[in-house]
Tab-separated table of C-alpha atoms and ligand atoms in Angstrom:
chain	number	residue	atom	x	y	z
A	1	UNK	CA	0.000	0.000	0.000
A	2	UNK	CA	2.003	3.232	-1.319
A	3	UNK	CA	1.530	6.622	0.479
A	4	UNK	CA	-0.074	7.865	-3.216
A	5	UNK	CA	-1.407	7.234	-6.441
A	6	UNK	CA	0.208	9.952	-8.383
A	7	UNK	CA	3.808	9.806	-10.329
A	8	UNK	CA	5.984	12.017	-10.680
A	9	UNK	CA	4.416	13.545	-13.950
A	10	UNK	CA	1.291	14.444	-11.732
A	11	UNK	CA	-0.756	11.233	-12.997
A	12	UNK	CA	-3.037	8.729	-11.681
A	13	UNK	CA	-2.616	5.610	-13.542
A	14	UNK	CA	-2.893	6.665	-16.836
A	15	UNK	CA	-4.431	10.417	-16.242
A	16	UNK	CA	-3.024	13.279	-16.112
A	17	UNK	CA	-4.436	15.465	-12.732
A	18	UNK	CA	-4.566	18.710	-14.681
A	19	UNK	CA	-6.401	17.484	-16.995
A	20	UNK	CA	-9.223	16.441	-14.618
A	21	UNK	CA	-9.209	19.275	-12.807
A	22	UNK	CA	-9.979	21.353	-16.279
A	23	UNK	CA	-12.610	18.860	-17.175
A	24	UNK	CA	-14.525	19.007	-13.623
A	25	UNK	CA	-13.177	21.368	-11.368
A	26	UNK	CA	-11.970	21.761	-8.234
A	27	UNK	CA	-12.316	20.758	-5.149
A	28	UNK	CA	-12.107	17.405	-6.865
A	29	UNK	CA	-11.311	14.494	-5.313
A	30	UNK	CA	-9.953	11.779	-7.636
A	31	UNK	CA	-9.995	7.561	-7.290
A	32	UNK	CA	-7.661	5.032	-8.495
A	33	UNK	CA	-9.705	1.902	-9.064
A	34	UNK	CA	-5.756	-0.174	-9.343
A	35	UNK	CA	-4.988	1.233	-5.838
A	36	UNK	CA	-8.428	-0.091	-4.202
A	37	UNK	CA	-8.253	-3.189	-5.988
A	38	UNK	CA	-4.605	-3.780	-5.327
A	39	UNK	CA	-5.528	-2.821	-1.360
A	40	UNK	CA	-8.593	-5.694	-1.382
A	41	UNK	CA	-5.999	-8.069	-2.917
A	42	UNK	CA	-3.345	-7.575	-0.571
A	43	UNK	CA	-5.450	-8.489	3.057
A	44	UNK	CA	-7.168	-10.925	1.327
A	45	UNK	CA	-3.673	-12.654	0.462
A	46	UNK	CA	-2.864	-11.921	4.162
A	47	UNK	CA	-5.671	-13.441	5.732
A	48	UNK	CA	-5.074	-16.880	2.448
A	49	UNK	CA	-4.530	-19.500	5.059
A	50	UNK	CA	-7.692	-18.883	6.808
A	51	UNK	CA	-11.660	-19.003	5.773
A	52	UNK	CA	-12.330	-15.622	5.810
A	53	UNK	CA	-14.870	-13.093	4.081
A	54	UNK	CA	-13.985	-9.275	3.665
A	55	UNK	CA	-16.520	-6.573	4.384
A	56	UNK	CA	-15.584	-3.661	3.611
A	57	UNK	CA	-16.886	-0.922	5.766
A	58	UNK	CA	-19.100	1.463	3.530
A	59	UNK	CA	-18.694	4.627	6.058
A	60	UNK	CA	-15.054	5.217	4.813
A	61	UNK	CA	-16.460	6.145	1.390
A	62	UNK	CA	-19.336	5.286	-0.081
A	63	UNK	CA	-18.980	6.398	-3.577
A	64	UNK	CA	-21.188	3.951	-5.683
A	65	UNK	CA	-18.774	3.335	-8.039
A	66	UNK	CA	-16.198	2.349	-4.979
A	67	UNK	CA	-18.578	-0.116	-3.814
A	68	UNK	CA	-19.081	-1.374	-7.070
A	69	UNK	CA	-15.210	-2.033	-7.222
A	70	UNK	CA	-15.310	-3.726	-4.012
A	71	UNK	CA	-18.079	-6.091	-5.228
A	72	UNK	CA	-16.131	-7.207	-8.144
A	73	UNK	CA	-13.358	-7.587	-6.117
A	74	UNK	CA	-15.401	-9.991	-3.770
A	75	UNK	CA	-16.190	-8.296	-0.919
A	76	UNK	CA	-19.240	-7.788	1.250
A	77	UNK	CA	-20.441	-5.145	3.069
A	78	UNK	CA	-20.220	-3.689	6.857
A	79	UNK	CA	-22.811	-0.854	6.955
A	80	UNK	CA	-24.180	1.740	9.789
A	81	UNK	CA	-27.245	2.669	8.538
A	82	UNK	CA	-30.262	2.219	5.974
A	83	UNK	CA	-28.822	4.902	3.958
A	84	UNK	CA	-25.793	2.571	3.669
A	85	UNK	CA	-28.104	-0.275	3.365
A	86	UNK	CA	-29.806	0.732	0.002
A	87	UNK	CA	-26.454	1.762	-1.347
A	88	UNK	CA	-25.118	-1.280	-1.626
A	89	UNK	CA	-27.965	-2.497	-3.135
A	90	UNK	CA	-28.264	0.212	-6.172
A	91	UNK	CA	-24.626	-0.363	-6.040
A	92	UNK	CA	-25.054	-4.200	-7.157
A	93	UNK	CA	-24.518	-5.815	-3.655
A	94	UNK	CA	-27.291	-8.237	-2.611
A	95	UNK	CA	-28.401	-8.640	0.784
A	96	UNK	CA	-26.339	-11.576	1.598
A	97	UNK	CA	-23.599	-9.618	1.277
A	98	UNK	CA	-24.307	-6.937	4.293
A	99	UNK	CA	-23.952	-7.235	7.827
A	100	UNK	CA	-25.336	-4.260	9.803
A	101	UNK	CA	-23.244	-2.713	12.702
A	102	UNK	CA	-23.710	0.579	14.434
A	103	UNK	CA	-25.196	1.233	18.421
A	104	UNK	CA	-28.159	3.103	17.094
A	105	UNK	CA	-30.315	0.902	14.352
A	106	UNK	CA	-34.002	2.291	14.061
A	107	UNK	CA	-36.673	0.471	14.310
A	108	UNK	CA	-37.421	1.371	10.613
A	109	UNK	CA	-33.730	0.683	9.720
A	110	UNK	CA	-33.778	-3.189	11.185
A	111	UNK	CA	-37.495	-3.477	9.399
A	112	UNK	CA	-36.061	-2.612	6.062
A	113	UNK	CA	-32.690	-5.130	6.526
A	114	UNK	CA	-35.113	-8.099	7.869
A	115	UNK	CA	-37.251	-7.561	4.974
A	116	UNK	CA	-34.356	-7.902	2.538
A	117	UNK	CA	-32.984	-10.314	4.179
A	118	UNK	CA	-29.580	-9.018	4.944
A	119	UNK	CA	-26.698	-11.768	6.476
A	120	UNK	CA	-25.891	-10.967	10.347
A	121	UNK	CA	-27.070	-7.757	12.566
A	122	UNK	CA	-24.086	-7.249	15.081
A	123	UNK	CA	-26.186	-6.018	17.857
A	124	UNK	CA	-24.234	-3.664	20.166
A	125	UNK	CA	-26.830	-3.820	23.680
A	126	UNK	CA	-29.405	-5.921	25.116
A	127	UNK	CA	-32.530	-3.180	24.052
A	128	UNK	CA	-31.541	-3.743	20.387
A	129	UNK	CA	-31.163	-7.502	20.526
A	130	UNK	CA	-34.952	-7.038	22.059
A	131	UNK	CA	-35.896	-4.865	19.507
A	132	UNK	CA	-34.466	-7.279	16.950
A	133	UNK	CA	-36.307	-9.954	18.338
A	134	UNK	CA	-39.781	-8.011	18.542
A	135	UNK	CA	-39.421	-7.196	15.065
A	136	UNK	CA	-38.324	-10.440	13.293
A	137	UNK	CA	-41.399	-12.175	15.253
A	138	UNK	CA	-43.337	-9.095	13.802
A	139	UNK	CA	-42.507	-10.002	10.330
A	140	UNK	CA	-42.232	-13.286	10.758
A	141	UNK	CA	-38.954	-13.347	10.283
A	142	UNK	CA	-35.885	-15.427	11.896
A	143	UNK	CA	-33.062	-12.222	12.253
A	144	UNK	CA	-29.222	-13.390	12.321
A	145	UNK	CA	-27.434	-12.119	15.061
A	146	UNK	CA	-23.648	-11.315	16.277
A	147	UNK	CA	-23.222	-9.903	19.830
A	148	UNK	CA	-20.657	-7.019	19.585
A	149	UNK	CA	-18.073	-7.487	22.434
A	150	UNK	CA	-15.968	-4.887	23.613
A	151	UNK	CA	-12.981	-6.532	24.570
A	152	UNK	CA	-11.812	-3.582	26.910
A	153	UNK	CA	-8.868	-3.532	24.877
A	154	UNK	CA	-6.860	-0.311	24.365
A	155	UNK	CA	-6.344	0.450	20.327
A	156	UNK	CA	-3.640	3.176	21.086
A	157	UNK	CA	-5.043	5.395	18.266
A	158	UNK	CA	-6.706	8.719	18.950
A	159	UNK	CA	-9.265	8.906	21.293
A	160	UNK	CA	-12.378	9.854	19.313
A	161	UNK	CA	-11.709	6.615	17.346
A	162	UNK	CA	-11.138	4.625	19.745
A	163	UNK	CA	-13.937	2.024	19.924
A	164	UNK	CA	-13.215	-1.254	22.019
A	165	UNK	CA	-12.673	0.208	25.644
A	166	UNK	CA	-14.797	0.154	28.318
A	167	UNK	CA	-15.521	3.710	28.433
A	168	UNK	CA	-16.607	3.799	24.502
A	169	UNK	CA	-20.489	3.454	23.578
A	170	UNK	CA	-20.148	0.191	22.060
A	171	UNK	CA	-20.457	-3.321	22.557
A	172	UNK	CA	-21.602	-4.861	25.592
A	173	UNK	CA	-18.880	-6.595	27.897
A	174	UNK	CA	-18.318	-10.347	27.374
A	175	UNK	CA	-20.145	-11.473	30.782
A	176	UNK	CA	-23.110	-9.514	29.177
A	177	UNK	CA	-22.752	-11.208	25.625
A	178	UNK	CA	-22.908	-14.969	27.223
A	179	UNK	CA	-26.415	-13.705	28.406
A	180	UNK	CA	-27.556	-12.121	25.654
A	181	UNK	CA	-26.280	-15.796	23.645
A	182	UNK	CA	-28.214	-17.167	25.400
A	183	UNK	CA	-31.472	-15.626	25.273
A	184	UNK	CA	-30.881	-15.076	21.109
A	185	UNK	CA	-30.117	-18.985	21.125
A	186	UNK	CA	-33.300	-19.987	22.951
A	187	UNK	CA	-35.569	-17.672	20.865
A	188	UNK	CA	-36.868	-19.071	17.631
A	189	UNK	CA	-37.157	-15.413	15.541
A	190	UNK	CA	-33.326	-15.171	16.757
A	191	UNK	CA	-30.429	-17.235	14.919
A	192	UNK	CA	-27.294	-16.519	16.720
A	193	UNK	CA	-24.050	-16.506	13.640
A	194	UNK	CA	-20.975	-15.142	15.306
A	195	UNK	CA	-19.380	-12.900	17.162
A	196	UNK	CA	-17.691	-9.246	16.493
A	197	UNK	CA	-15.648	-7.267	17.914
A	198	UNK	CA	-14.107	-3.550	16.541
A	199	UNK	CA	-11.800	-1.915	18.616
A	200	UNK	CA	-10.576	1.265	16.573
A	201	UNK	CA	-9.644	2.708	13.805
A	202	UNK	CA	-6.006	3.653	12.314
A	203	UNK	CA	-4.163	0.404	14.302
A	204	UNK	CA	-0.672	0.676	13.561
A	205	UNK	CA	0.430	-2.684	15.350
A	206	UNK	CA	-0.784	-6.066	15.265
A	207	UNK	CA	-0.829	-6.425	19.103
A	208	UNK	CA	-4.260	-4.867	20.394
A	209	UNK	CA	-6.089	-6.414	17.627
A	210	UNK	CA	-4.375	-9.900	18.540
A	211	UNK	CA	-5.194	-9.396	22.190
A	212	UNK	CA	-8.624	-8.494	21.627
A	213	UNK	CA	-9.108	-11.883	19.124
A	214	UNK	CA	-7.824	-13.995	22.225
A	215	UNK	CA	-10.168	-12.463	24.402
A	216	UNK	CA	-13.396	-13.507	22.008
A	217	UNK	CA	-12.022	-16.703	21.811
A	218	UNK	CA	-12.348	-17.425	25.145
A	219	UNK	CA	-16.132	-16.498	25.019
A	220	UNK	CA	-16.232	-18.740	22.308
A	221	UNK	CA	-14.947	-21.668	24.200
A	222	UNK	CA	-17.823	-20.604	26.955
A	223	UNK	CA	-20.445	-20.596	24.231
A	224	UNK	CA	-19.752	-23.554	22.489
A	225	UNK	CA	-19.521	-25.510	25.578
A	226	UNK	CA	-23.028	-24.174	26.558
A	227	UNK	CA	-24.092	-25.668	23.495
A	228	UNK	CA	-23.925	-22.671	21.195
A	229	UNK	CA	-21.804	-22.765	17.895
A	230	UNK	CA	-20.891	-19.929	16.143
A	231	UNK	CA	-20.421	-19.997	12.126
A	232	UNK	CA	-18.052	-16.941	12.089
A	233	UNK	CA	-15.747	-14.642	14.076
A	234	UNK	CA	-15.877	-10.820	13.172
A	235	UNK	CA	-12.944	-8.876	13.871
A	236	UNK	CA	-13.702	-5.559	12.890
A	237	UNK	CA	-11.823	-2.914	10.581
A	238	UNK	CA	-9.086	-0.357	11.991
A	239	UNK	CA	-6.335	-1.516	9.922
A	240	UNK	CA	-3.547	1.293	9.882
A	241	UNK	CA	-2.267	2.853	7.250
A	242	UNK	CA	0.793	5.571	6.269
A	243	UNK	CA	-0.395	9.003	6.164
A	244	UNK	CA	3.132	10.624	6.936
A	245	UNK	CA	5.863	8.505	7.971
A	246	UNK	CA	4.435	5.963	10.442
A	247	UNK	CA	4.504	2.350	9.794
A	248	UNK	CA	1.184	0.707	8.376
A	249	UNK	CA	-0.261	-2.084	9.873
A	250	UNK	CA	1.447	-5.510	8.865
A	251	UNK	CA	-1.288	-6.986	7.172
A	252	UNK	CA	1.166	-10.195	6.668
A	253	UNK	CA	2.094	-10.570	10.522
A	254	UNK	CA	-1.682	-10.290	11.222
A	255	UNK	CA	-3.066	-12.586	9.004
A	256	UNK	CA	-0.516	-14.770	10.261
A	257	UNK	CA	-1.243	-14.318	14.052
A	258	UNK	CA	-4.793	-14.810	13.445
A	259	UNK	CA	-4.101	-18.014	11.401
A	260	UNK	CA	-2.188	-19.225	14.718
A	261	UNK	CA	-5.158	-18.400	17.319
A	262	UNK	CA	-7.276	-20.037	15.213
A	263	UNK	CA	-5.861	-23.022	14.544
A	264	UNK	CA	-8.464	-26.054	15.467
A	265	UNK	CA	-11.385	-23.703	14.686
A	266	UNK	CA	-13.548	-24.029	12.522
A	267	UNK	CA	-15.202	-20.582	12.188
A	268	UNK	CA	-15.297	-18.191	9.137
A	269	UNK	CA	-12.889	-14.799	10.283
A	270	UNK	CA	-14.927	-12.052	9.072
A	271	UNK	CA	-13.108	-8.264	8.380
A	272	UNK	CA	-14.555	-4.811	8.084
A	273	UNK	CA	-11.616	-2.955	6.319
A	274	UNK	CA	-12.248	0.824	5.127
A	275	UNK	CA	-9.623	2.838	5.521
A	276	UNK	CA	-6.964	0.484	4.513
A	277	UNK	CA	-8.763	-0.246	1.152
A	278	UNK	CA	-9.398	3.390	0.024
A	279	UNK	CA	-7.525	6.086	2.099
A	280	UNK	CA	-4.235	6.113	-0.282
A	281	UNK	CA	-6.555	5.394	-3.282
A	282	UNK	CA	-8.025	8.599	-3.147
A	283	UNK	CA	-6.658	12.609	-3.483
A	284	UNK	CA	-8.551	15.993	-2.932
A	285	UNK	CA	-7.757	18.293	-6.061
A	286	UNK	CA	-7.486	21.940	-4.857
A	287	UNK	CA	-6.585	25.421	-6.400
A	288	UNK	CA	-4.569	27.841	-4.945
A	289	UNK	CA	-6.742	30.909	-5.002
A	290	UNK	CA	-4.220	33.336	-3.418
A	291	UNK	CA	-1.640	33.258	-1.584
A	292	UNK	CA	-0.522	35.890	1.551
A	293	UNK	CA	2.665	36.324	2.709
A	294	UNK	CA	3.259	36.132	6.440
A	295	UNK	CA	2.637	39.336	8.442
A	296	UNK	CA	5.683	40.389	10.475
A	297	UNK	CA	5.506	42.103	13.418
A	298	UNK	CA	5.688	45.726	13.193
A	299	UNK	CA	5.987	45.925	17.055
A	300	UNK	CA	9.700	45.973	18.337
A	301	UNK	CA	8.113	44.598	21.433
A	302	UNK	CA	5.943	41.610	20.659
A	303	UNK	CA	7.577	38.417	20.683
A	304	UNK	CA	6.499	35.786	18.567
A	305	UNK	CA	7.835	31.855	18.940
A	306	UNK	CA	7.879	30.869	15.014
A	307	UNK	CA	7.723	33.248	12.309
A	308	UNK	CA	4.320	34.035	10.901
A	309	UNK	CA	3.338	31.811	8.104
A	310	UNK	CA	3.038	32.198	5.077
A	311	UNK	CA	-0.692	30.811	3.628
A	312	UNK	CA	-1.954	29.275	0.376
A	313	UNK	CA	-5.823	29.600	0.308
A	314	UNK	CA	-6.877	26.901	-1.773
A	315	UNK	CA	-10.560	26.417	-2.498
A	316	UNK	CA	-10.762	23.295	-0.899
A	317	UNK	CA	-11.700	23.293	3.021
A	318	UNK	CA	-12.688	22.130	6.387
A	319	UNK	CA	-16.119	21.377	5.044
A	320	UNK	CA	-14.514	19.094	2.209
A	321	UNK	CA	-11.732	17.202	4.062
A	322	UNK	CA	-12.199	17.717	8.080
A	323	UNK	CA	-10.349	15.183	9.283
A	324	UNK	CA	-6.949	18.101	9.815
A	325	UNK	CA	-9.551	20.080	12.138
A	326	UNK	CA	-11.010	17.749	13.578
A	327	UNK	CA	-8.758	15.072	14.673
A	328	UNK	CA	-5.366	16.744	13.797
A	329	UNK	CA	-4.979	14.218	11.252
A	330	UNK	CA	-2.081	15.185	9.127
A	331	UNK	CA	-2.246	14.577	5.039
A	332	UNK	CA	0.724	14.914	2.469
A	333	UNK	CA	0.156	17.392	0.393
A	334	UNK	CA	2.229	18.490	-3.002
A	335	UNK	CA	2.182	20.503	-5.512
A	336	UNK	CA	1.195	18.621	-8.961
A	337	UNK	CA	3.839	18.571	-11.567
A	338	UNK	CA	4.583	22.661	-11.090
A	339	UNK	CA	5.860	24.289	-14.116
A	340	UNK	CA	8.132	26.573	-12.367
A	341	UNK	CA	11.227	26.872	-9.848
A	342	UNK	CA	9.724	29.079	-7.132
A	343	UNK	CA	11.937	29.280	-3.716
A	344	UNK	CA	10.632	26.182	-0.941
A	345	UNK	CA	8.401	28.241	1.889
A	346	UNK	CA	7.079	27.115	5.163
A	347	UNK	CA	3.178	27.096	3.867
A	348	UNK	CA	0.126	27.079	6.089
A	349	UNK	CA	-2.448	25.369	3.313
A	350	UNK	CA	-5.723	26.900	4.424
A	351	UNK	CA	-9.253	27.070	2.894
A	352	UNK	CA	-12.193	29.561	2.710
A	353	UNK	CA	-14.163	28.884	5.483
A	354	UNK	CA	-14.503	31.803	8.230
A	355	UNK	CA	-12.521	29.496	10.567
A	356	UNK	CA	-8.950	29.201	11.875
A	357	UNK	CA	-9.317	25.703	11.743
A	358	UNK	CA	-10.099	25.703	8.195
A	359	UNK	CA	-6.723	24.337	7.366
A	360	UNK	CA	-5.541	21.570	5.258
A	361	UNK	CA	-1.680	21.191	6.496
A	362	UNK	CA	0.354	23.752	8.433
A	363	UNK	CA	4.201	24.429	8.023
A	364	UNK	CA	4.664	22.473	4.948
A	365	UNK	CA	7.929	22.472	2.720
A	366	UNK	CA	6.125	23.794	-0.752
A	367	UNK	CA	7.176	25.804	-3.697
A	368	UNK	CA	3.896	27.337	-4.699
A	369	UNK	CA	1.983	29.756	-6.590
A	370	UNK	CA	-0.761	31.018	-7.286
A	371	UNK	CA	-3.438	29.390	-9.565
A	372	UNK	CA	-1.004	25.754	-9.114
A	373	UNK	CA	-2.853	22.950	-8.552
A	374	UNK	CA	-2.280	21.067	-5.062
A	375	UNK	CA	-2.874	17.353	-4.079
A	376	UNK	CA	-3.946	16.410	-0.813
A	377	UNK	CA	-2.953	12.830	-0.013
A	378	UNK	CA	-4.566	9.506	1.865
A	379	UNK	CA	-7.960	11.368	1.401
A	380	UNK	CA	-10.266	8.135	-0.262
A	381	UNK	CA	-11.117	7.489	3.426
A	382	UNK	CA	-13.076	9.371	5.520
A	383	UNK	CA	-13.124	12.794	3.034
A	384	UNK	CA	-16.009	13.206	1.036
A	385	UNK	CA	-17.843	11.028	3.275
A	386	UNK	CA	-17.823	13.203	6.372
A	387	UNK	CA	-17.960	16.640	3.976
A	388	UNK	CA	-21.168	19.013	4.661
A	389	UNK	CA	-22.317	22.089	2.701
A	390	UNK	CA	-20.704	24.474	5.844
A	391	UNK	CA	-20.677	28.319	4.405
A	392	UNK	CA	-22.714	27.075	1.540
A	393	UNK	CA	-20.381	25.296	0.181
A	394	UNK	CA	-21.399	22.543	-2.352
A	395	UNK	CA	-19.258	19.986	-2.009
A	396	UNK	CA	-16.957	18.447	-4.477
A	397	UNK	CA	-17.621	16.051	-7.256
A	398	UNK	CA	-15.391	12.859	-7.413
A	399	UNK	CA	-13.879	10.843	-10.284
A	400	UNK	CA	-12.662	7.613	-10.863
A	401	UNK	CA	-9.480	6.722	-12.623
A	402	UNK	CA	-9.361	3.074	-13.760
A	403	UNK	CA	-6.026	2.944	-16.999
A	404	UNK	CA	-7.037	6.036	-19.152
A	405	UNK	CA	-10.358	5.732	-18.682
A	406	UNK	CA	-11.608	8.915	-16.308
A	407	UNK	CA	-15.396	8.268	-14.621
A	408	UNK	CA	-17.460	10.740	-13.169
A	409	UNK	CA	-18.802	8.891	-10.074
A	410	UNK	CA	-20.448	11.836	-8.757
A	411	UNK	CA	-20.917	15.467	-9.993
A	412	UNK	CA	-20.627	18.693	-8.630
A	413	UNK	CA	-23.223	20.224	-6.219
A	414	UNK	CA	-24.799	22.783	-7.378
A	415	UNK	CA	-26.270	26.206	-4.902
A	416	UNK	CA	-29.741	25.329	-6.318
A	417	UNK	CA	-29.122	21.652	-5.166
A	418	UNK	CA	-28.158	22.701	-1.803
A	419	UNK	CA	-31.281	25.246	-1.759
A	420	UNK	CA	-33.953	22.559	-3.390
A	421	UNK	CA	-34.521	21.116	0.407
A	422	UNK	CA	-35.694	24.409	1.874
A	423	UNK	CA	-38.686	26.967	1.852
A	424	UNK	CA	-38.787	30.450	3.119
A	425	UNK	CA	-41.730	31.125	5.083
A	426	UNK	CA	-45.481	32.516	3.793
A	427	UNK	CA	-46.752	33.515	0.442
B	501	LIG	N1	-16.268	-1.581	11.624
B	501	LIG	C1	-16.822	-0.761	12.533
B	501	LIG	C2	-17.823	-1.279	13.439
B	501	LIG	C3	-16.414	0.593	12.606
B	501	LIG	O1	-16.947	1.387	13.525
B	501	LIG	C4	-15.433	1.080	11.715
B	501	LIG	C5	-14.986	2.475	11.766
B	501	LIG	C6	-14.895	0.181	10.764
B	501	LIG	C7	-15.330	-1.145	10.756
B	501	LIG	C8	-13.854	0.601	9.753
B	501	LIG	O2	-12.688	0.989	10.364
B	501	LIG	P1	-11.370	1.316	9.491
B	501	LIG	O3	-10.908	0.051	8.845
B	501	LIG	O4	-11.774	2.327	8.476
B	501	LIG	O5	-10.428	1.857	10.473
B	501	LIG	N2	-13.791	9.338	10.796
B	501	LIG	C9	-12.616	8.769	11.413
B	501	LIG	C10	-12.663	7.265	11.447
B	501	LIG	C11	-13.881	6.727	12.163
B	501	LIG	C12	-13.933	5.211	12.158
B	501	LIG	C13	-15.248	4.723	12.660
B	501	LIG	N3	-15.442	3.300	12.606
B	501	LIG	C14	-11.374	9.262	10.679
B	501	LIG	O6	-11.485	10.078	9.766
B	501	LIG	O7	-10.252	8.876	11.050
């Protein structure tokens, strides 16, 4: 899994990024259908020695045309909602294919997946598995059900994705899942499948996600001798990745660990990937609108610890890639194939939004000017997915890049799109 998709000449496979950007604009963010592909191919060679089934977790982008790739590829789906639910479907997923996580499932939302028929709900407390229950016997359906375990196992990743100890919202702890197996095991609108487990996101070492597997196991061993088999063990996504310099997650060593704690079983190992299939697939186009030289000091007096910056405003921002504000995620950025020589600046790479945490990078190494076209990196996960329409904004349109073909997968917002939802009041 490289850091990028784009050589040296400023393509992606076999596409030159200025030329997309003149076709459709900017903000733009761009796909490389090799790079996704190549990313299922490589965990699912990790994971070889094992019966094993990869979902791959729709929240990270859900792009129809990235699902689509992921279907051909092989994959199933791990979704959160019924919004996720139907994409997969108009996507060309069938039901089979999803399982349904998330601590929050509406009643409508587990109506419309037991209708369809989808394969496992991983319930994350003891009201939902009740209000599974109700509804399956409602419909007359038999709903298949994983209890979500939180392993109390510490991810070491940043807090707000942090997911599998006890002070996070989900799962239900292990002494709580044996009860809830067997309740779901004595009920006849209740067919108990596995097990799951997710403990963050952005893992950079093998180790929690190991310890975490052990710890399932051993409510397996409880289950099974209290007479209730499981069909398959779900580990959860939250492989890491290289935004910067920090080591990814060895898919190798952790297909291999998993192959050795689960040797004698019999059960299918089930993954959730989404980062680690699109993050590095994916780039955020931007223009450099302007750019403003640091302001020094006019007062003899004031003393300042770095020297002001000096900012690019680009006309991407905050509301198209958040994850800098928000979780002071850092992204590679570089200048695409520049056609001139311009002096390497510190550059604060900042958008248009009326915030001063509307940035995209800060201090970065650049030789830029205006009207070049930048490249933010490692931005197929977790970018367009959590963008909002913030100052008005309409968000970006996205392309897909498989050889020299270039795919519009989604177009441009327009303002009357954004304005079609809403009314003024009277006349
Ligand atoms: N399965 C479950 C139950 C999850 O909650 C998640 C992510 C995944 C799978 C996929 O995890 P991944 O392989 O992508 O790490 N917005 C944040 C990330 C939030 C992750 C939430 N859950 C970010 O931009 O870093």
């Amino acid at each position: 899994m490289s850091l990028t998709p784009i050589d040296p000449a400023g393509r992606v496979e076999d596409v030159s990024l200025h030329e997309a950007a003149e076709r459709y604009g900017t903000p733009l963010y761009v796909y490389s259908a090799a790079t996704v592909r190549q990313n299922i191919k490589e965990m699912s060679q990790a994971f070889a020695g094992l019966s094993h089934k990869i979902h791959y977790s729709v929240k990270a982008n859900s792009n129809l045309a990235i699902l689509q790739l992921c279907k051909e590829a092989g994959c199933g789906f791990d979704i959160v909602s019924g919004g996720e639910l139907v994409r997969v479907l108009r996507a060309g997923g069938t039901p089979q294919d999803i399982i349904f996580s998330g601590v929050g499932k509406t009643t409508e939302e587990i109506d419309l997946a037991l209708k369809l028929g989808i394969a496992c709900f991983n319930v994350e407390s003891d009201q939902e598995l009740h209000r599974i229950k109700q509804r399956a016997q409602m419909l007359d359906k038999v709903a298949p059900v994983s209890i979500r375990v939180n392993p109390d196992v510490d991810a070491q990743t940043h807090p707000y994705i942090s997911t599998g100890l006890r002070e996070n919202k989900f799962g239900v702890s292990p002494e709580a899942a044996e009860k809830l197996y067997a309740e779901a095991h004595a009920n006849k609108f209740l067919q108990v499948m596995g097990i799951d487990c997710h403990i963050g996101s952005q893992i950079g070492t093998a180790d929690p996600l190991v310890d975490a597997l052990y710890r399932i196991l051993e409510l397996v061993d409880r289950l099974e001798a209290a007479g209730i088999p499981l069909e398959h063990i779900d580990l959860g996504g939250g492989m890491g990745i290289t935004y910067s310099d920090e080591e990814p997650l060895d898919l190798g060593e952790y297909g291999a660990r998993v192959q050795q704690a689960m040797a004698a079983r019999s059960q299918q190992i089930f993954l959730e990937p989404g980062r680690s299939i699109v993050a590095n697939a994916g780039i955020l186009l931007t223009h450099v609108e302007y750019i403003k030289p640091g302001i020094n000091s006019v007062d003899p007096g004031a003393s300042h610890d770095a020297p002001a910056p000096n900012f690019a405003v680009v006309d991407a921002a905050m509301n198209d890639l958040i994850r800098p504000a928000l979780y002071q995620a850092w992204h590679n950025i570089t200048n695409v194939a520049p056609e001139h020589d311009e002096p390497i600046k510190m550059w604060n790479v900042v958008g248009p939004v009326c915030e001063s945490g509307d940035f995209l990078g800060k201090q970065r190494p650049l030789s830029i000017k205006q009207d070049d076209l930048l490249a933010v990196g490692s931005a197929g996960a977790y970018g367009m997915v959590q963008a909002s329409n913030y100052n008005s904004r309409p968000r970006a349109a996205e392309v897909l890049i498989d050889g020299s073909q270039m795919y519009l997968v989604r177009r441009r917002e327009s303002i009357e799109d954004l304005l079609q939802l809403e009314a003024i009041v009277g006349n």
